[in-house]
PDB file of C-alpha atoms in Angstrom:
ATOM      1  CA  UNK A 214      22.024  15.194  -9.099  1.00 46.00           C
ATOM      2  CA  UNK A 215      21.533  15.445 -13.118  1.00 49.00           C
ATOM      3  CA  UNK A 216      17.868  16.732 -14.161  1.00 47.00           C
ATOM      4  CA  UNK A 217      17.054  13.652 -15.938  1.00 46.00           C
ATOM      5  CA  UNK A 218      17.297  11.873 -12.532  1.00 51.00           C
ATOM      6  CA  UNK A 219      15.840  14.016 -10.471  1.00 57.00           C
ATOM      7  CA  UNK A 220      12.276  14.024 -12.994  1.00 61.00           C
ATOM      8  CA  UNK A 221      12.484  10.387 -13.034  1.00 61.00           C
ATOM      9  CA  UNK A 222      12.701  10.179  -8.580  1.00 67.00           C
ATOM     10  CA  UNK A 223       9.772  12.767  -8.814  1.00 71.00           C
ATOM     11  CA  UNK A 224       7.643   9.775 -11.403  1.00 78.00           C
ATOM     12  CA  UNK A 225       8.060   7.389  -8.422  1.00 82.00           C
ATOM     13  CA  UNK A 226       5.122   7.973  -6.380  1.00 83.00           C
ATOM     14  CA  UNK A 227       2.912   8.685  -9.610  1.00 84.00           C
ATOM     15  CA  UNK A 228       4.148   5.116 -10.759  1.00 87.00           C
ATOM     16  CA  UNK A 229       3.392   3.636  -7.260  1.00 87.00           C
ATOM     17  CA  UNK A 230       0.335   5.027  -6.861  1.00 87.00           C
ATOM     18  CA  UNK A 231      -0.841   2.629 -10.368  1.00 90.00           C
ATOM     19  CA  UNK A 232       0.924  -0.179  -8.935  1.00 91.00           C
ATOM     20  CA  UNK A 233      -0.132  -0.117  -5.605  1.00 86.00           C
ATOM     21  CA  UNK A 234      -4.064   0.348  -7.106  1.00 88.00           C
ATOM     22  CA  UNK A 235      -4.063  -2.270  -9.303  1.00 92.00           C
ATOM     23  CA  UNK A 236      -3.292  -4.835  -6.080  1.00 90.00           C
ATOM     24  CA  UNK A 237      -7.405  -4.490  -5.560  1.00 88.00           C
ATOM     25  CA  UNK A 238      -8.120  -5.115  -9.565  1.00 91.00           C
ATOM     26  CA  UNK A 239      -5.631  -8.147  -9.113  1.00 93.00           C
ATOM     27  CA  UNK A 240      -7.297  -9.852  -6.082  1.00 92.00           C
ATOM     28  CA  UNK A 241     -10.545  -9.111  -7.461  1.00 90.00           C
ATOM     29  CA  UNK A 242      -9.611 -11.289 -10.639  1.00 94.00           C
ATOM     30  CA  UNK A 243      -7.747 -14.229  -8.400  1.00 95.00           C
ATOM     31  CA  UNK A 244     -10.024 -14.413  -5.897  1.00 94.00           C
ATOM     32  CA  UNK A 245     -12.861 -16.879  -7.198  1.00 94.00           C
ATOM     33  CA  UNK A 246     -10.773 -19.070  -8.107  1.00 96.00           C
ATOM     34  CA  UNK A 247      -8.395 -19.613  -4.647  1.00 96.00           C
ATOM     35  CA  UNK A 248      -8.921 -18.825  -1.210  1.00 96.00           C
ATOM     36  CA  UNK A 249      -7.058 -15.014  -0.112  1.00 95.00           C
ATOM     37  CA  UNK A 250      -4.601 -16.504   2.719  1.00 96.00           C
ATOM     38  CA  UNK A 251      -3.332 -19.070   0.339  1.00 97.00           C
ATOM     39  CA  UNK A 252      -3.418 -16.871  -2.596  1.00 96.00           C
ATOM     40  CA  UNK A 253      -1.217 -14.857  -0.105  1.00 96.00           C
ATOM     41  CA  UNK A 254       0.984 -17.631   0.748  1.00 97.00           C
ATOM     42  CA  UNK A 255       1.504 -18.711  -3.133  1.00 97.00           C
ATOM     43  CA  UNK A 256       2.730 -15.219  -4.102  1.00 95.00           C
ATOM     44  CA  UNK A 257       5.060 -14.498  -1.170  1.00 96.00           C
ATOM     45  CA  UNK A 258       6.880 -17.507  -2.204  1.00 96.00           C
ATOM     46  CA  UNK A 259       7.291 -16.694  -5.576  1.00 96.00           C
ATOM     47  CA  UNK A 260       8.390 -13.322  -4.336  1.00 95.00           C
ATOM     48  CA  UNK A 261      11.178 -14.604  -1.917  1.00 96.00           C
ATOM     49  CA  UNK A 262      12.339 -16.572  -4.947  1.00 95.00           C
ATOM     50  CA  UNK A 263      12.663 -13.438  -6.832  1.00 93.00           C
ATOM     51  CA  UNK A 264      14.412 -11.101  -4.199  1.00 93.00           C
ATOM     52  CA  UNK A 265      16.699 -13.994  -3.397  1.00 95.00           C
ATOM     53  CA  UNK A 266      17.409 -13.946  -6.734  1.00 94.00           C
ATOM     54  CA  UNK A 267      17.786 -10.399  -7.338  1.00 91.00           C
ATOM     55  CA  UNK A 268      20.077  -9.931  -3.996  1.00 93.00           C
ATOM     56  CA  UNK A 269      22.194 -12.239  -5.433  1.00 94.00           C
ATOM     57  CA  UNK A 270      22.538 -10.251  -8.819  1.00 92.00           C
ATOM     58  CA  UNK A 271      23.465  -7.103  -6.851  1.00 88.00           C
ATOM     59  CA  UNK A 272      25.192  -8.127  -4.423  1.00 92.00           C
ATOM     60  CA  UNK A 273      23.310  -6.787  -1.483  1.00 91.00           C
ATOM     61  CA  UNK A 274      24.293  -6.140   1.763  1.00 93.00           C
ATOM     62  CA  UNK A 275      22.523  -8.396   4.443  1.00 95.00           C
ATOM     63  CA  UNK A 276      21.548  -6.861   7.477  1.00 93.00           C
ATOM     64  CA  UNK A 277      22.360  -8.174  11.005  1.00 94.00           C
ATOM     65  CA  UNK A 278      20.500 -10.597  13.140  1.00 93.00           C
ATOM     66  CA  UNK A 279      18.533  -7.515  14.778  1.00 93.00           C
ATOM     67  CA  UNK A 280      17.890  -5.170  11.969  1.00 94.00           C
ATOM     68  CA  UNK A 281      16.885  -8.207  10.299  1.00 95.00           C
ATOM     69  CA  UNK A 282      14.197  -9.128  12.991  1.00 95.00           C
ATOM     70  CA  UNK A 283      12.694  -5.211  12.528  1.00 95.00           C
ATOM     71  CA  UNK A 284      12.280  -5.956   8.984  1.00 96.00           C
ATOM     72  CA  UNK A 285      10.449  -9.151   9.813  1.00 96.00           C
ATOM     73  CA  UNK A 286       8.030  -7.388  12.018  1.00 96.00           C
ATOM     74  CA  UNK A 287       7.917  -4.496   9.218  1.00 95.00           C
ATOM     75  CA  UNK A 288       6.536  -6.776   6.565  1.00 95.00           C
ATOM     76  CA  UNK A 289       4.202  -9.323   9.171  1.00 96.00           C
ATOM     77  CA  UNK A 290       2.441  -5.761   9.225  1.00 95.00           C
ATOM     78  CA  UNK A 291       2.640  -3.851   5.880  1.00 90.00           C
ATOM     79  CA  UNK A 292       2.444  -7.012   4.073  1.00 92.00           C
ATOM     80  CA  UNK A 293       0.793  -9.813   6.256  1.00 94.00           C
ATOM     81  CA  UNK A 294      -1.556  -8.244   8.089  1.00 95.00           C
ATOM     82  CA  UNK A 295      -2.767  -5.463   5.749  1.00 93.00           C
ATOM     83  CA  UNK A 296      -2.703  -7.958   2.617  1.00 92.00           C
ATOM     84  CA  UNK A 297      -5.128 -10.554   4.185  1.00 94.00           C
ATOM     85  CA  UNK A 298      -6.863  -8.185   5.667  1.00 95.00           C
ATOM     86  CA  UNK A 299      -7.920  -6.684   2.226  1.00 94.00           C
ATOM     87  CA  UNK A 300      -7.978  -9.990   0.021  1.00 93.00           C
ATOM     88  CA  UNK A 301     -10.024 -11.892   2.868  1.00 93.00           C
ATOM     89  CA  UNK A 302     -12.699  -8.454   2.896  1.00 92.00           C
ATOM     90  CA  UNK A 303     -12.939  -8.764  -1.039  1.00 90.00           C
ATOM     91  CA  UNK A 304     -13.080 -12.602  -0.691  1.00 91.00           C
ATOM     92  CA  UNK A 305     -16.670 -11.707   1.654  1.00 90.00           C
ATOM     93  CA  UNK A 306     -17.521  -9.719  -1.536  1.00 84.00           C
ATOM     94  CA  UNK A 307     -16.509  -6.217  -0.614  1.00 85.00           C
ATOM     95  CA  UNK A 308     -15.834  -4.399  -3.613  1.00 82.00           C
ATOM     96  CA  UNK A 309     -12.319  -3.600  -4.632  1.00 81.00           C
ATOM     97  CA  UNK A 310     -13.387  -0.125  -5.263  1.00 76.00           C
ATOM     98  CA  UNK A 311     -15.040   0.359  -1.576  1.00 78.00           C
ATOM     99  CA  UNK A 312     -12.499  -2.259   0.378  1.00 82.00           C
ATOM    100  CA  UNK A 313      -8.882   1.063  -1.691  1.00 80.00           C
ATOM    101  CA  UNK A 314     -11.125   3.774  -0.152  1.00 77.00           C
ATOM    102  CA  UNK A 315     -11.460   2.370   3.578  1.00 80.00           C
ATOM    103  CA  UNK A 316      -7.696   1.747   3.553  1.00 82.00           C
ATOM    104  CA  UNK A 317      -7.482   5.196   1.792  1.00 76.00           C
ATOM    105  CA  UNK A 318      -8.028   6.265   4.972  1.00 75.00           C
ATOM    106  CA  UNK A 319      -4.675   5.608   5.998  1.00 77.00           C
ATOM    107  CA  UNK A 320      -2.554   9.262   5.833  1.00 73.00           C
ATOM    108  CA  UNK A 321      -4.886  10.339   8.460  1.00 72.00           C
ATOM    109  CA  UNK A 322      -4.104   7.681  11.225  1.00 74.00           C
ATOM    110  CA  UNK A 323      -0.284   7.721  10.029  1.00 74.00           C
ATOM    111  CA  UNK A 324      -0.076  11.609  10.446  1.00 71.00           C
ATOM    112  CA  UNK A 325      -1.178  11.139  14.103  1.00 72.00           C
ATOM    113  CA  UNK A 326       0.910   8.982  15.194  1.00 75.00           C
ATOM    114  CA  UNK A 327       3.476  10.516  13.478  1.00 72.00           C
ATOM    115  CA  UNK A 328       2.633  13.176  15.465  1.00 68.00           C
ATOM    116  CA  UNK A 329       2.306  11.132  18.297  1.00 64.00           C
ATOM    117  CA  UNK A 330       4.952   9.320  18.518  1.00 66.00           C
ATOM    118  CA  UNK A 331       7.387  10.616  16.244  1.00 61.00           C
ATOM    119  CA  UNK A 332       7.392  14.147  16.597  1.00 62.00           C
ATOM    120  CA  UNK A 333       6.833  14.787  13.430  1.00 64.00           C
ATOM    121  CA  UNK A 334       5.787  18.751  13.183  1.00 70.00           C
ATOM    122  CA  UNK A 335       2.782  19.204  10.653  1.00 70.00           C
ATOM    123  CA  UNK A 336       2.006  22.320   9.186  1.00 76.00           C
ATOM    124  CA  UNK A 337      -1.494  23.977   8.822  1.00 81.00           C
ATOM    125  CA  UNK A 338      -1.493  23.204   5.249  1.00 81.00           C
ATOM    126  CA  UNK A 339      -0.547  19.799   5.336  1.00 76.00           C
ATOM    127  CA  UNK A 340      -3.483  19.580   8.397  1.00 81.00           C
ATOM    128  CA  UNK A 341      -5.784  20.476   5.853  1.00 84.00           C
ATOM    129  CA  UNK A 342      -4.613  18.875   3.206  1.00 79.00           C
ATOM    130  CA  UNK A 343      -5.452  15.618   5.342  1.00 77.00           C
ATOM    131  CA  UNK A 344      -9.044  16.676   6.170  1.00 83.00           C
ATOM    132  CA  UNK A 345      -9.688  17.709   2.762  1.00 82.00           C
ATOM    133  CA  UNK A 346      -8.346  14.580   1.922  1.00 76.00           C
ATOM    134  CA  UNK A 347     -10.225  12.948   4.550  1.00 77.00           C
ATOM    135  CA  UNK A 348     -13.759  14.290   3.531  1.00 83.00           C
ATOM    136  CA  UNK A 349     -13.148  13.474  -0.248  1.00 78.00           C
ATOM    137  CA  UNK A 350     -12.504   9.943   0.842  1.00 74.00           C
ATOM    138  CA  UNK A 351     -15.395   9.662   3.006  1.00 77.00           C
ATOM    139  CA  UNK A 352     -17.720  11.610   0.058  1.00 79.00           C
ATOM    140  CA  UNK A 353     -16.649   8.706  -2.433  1.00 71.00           C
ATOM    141  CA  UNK A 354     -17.447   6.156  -0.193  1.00 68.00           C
ATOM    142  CA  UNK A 355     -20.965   7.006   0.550  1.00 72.00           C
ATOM    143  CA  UNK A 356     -21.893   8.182  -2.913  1.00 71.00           C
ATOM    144  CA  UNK A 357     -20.358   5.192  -4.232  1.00 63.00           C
ATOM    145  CA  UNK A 358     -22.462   3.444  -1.320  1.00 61.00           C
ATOM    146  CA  UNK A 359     -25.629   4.632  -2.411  1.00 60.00           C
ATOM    147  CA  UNK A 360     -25.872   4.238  -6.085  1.00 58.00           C
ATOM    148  CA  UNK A 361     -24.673   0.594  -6.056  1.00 54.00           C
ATOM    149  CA  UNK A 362     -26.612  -0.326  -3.056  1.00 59.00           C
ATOM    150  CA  UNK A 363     -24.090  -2.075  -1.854  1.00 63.00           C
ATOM    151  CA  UNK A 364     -24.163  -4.127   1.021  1.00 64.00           C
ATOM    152  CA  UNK A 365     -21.093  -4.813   3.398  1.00 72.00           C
ATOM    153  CA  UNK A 366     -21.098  -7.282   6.109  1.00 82.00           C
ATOM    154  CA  UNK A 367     -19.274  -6.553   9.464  1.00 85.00           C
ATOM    155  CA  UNK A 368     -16.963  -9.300   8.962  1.00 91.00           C
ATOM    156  CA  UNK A 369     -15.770  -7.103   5.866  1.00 89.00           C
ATOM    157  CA  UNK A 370     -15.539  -4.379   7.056  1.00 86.00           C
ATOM    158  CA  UNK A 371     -13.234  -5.505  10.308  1.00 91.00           C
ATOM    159  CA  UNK A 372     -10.815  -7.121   7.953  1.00 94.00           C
ATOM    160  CA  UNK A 373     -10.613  -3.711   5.957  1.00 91.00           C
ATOM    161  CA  UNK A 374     -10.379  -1.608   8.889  1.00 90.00           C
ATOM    162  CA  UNK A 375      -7.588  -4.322  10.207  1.00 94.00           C
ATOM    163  CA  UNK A 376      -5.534  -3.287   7.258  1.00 94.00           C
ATOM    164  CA  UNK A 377      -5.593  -0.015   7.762  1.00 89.00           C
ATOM    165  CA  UNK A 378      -4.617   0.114  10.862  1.00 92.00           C
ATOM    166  CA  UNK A 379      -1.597  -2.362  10.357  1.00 94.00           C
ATOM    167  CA  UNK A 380      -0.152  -0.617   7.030  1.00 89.00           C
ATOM    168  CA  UNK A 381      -0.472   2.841   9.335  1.00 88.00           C
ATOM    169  CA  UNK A 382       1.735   1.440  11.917  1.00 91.00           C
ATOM    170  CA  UNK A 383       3.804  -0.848   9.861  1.00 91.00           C
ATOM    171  CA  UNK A 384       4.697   2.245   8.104  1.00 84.00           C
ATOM    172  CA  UNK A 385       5.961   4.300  11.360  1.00 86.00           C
ATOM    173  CA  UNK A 386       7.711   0.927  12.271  1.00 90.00           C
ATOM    174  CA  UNK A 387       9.612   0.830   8.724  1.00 87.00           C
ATOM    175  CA  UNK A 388      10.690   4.152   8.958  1.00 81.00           C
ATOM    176  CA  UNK A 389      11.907   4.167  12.622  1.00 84.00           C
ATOM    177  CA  UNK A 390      13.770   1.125  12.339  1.00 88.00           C
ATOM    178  CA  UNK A 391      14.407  -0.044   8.776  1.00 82.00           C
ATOM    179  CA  UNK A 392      16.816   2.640   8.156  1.00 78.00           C
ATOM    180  CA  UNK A 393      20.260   1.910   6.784  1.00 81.00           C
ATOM    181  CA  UNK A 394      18.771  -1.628   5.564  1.00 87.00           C
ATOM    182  CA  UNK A 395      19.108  -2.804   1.743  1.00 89.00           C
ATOM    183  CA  UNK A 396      16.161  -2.538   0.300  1.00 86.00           C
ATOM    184  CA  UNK A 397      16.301  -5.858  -1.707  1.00 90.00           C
ATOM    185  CA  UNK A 398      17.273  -7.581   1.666  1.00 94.00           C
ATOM    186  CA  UNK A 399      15.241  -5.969   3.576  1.00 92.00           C
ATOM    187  CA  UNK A 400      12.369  -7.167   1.912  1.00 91.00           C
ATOM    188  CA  UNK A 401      13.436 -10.573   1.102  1.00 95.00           C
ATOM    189  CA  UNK A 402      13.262 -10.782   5.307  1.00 96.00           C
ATOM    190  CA  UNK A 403       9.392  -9.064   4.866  1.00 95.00           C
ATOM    191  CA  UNK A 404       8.260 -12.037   2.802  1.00 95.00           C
ATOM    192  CA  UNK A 405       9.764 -14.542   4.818  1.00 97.00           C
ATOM    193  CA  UNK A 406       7.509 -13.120   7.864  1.00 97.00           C
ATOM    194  CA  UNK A 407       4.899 -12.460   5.589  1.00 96.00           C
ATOM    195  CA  UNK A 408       5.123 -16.367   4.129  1.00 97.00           C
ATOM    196  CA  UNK A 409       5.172 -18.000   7.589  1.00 97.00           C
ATOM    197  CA  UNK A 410       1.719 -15.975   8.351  1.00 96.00           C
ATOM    198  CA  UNK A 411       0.083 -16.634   5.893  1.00 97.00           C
ATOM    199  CA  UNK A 412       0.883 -19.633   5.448  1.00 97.00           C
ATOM    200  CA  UNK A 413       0.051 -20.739   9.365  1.00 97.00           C
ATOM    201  CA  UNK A 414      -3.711 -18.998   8.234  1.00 96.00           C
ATOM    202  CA  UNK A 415      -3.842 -21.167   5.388  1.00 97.00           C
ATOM    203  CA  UNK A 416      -3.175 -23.852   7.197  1.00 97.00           C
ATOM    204  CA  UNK A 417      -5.428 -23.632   9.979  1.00 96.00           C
ATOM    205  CA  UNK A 418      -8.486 -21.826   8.683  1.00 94.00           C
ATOM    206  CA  UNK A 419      -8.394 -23.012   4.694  1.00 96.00           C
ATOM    207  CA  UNK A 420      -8.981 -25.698   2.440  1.00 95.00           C
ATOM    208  CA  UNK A 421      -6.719 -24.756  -0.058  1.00 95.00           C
ATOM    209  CA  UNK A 422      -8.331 -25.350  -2.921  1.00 94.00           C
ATOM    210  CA  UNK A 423      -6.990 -23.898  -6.036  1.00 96.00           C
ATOM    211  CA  UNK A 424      -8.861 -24.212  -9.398  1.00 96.00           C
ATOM    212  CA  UNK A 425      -6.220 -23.261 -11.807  1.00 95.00           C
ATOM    213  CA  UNK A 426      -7.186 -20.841 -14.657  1.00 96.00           C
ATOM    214  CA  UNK A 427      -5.686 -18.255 -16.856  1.00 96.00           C
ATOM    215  CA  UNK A 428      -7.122 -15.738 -15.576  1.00 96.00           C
ATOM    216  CA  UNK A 429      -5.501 -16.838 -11.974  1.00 96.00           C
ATOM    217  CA  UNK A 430      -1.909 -17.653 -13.475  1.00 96.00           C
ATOM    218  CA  UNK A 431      -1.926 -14.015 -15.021  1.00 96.00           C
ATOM    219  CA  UNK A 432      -2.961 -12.495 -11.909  1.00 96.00           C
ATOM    220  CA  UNK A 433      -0.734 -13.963  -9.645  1.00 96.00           C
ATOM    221  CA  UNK A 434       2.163 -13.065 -11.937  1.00 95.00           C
ATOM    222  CA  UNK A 435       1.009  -9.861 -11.625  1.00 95.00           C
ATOM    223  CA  UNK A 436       0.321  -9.359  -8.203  1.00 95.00           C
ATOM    224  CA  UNK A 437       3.829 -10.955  -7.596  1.00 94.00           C
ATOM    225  CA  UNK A 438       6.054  -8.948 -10.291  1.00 92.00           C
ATOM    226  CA  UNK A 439       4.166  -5.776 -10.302  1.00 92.00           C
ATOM    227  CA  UNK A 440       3.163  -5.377  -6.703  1.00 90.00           C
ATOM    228  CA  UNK A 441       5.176  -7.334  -4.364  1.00 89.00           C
ATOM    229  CA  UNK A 442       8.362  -6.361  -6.451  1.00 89.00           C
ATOM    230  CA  UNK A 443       7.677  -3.360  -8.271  1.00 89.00           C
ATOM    231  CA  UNK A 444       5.636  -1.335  -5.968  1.00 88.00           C
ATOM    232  CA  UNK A 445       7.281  -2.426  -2.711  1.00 83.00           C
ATOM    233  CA  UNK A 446      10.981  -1.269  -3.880  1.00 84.00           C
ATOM    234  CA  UNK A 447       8.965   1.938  -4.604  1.00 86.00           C
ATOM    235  CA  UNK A 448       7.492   2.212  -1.603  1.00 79.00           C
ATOM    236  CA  UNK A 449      10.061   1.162   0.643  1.00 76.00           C
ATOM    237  CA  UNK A 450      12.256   3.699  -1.212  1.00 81.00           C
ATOM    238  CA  UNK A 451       9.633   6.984  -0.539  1.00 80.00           C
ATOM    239  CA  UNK A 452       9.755   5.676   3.185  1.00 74.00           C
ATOM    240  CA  UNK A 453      13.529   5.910   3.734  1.00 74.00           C
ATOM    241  CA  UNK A 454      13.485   9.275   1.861  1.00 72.00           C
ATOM    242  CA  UNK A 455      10.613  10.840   3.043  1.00 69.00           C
ATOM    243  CA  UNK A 456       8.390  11.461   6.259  1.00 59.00           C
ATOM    244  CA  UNK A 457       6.094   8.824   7.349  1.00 62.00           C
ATOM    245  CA  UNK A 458       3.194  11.575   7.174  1.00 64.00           C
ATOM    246  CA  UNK A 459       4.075  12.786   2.987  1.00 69.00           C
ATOM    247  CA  UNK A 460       4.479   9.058   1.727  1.00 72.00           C
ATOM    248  CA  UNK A 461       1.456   7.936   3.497  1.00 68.00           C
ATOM    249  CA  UNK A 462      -0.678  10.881   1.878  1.00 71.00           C
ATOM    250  CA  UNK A 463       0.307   9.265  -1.774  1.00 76.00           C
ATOM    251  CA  UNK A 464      -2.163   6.730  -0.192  1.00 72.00           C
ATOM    252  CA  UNK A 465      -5.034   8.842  -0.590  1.00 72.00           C
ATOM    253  CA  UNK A 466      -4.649   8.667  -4.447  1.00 79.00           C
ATOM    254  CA  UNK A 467      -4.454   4.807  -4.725  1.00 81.00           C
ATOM    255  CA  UNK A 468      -8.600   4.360  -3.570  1.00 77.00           C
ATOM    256  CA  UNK A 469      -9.599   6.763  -6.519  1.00 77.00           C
ATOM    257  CA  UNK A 470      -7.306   4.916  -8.844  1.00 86.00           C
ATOM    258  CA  UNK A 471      -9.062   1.900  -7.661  1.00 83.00           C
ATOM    259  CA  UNK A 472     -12.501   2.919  -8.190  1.00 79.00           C
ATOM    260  CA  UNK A 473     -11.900   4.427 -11.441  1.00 83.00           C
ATOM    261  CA  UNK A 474     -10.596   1.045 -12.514  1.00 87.00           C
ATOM    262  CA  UNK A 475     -13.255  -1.217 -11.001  1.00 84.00           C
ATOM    263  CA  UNK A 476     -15.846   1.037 -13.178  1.00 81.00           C
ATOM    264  CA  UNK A 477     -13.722   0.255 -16.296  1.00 85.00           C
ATOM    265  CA  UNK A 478     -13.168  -3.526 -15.400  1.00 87.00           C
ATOM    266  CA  UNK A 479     -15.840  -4.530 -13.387  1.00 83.00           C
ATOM    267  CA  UNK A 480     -18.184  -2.318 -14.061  1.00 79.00           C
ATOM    268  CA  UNK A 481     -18.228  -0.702  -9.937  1.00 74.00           C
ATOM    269  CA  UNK A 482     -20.610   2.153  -9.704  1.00 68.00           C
ATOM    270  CA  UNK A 483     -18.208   5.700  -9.880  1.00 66.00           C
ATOM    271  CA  UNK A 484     -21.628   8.024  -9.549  1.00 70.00           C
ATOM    272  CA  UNK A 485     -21.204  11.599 -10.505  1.00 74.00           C
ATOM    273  CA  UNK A 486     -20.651  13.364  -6.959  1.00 74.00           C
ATOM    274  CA  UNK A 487     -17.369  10.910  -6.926  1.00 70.00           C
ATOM    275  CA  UNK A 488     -15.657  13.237  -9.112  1.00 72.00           C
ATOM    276  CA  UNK A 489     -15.930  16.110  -7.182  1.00 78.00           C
ATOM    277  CA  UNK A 490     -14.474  14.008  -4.035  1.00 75.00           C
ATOM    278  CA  UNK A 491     -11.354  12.664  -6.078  1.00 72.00           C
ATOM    279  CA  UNK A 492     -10.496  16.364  -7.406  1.00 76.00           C
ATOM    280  CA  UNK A 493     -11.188  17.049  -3.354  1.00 79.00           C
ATOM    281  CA  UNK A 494      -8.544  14.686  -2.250  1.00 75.00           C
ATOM    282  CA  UNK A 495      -6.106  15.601  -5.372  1.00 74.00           C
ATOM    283  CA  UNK A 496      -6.015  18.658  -3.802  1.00 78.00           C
ATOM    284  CA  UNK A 497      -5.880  17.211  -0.296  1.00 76.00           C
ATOM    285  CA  UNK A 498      -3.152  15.496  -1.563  1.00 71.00           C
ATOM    286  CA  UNK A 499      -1.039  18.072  -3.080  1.00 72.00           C
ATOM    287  CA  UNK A 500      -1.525  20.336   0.066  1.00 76.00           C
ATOM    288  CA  UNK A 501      -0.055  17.530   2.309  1.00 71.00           C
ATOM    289  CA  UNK A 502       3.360  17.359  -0.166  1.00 65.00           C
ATOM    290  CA  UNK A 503       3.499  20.649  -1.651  1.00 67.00           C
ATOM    291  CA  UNK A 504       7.116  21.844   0.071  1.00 63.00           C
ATOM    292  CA  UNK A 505       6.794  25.090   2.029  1.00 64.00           C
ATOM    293  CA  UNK A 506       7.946  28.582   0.494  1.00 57.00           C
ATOM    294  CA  UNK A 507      11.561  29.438   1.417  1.00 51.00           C
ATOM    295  CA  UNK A 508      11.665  33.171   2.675  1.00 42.00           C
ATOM    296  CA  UNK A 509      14.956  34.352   1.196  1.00 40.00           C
ATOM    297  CA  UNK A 510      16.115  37.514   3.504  1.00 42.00           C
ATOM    298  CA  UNK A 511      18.740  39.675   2.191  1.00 42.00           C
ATOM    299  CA  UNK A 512      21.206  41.464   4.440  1.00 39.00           C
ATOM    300  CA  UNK A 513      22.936  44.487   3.242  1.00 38.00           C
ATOM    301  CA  UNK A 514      26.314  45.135   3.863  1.00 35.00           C
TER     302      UNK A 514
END
């Protein structure tokens, strides 16, 4: 593999962990003007339109009736579930800061089941990478808690916590059974499952009632090109080349991101203590991926 392209594969999870962070900043600016399942429901659409559209450019391979179906249930859960699950938590005024961090909890849940059900070996390191990682997350959280005197109502806080738990195990489900699929297919046949969801909650529990704005328009663009396209190819990609348990720790960076952006844009407490947590979970982080040193014996003749 040239050098140039082996730098650019190691920018991809720096470049999905901006995408992927800016998802919160981008609900948190479409949100008062539409409700979150039919926000949802608008943007898959547009995002079918443009995978159809870009499998036809490329030519991709469509997968068969069954692999198809796996990719369905893939992106009901990575996209669907965890999606709403945020955008209907920041709807009930959770901030976008708070709602990245519970979800940041998600290497931690992925590396057990991993574990679990996987057999996926961890190493010591990467163990403590994910409690270090773990404790910085939790730090930022109730620091960020305090100062802002934020209060979260249950409701909230089970949609966030709904989330996590669906991107942890639509994760495991992508990489056991998504293998070998197209990646521009295989998520055009996410967003179809993802549509039908969200469309069948904003159907039955919505008014849908959209008051159009600029601010919504650029948002939605947005959320469609640079997260449902953009970041999802990325991710995707890190899953088929990577274990479940090193992607999902890339997840621990995307709540910091988050916050750090919320203070700049919306003006979401990041007290001091916080930065001591994120440069705890950097290094969580880096512990969890950091590839194991290669003993090189020598045998003499």
């Amino acid at each position: 593999m040239p050098a140039a392209d082996s730098k650019l594969i190691r920018l991809i999870p720096i470049l999905f962990v901006f995408l992927w962070s800016t998802g919160f900043i981008g609900a948190k600016y479409a949100l008062p003007y539409i409700e979150p399942f039919y926000l949802l429901f608008i943007r898959m659409v547009f995002t079918i339109a443009v995978f159809l559209l870009l499998c036809l450019i490329f030519k991709a391979k469509w997968p068969p009736l069954r692999l198809a179906g796996h990719q369905m249930v893939a992106g009901a859960l990575i996209h669907g579930v965890y999606l709403g699950g945020i955008f209907a938590a920041i709807k009930l005024d959770m901030p976008a800061g708070i709602a990245a961090i519970i979800v940041g909890v998600q290497p931690v849940l992925t590396a057990l089941l991993s574990w679990q059900l996987m057999g996926e070996r961890l190493r010591a390191m990467q163990w403590t990478g994910l409690a270090l990682g773990l404790v910085g997350v939790i730090a930022v959280i109730l620091s960020t808690r305090q100062q802002a005197n934020v209060e979260m109502t249950p409701l909230a806080i089970g949609f966030a916590i709904m989330a996590l738990i669906a991107i942890s195990i639509g994760t495991l489900y992508q990489k056991r059974f998504g293998g070998g699929v197209d990646l521009l297919t295989g998520s055009f046949w996410q967003y179809v499952s993802t549509s039908v969801l969200m469309g069948l909650l904003a159907w039955g529990f919505e008014t849908r009632e959209v008051i159009w704005s600029t601010q919504l328009i650029m948002a939605l663009a947005w959320l469609v090109l640079g997260l449902s396209v953009s970041a999802i190819l990325l991710l995707m990609y890190m899953i088929r080349e990577g274990e479940a348990s090193k992607v999902a720790s890339y997840f621990y960076l995307v709540p910091l991101v988050a916050c750090v952006e919320a203070w700049l844009l919306f003006d979401e407490a990041l007290p001091p203590i916080a930065i001591g947590a994120i440069l705890l979970t950097v290094l969580g982080v880096y512990l969890v991926v950091k590839k194991p040193t290669k003993i090189i014996s020598e045998t003499k003749p």
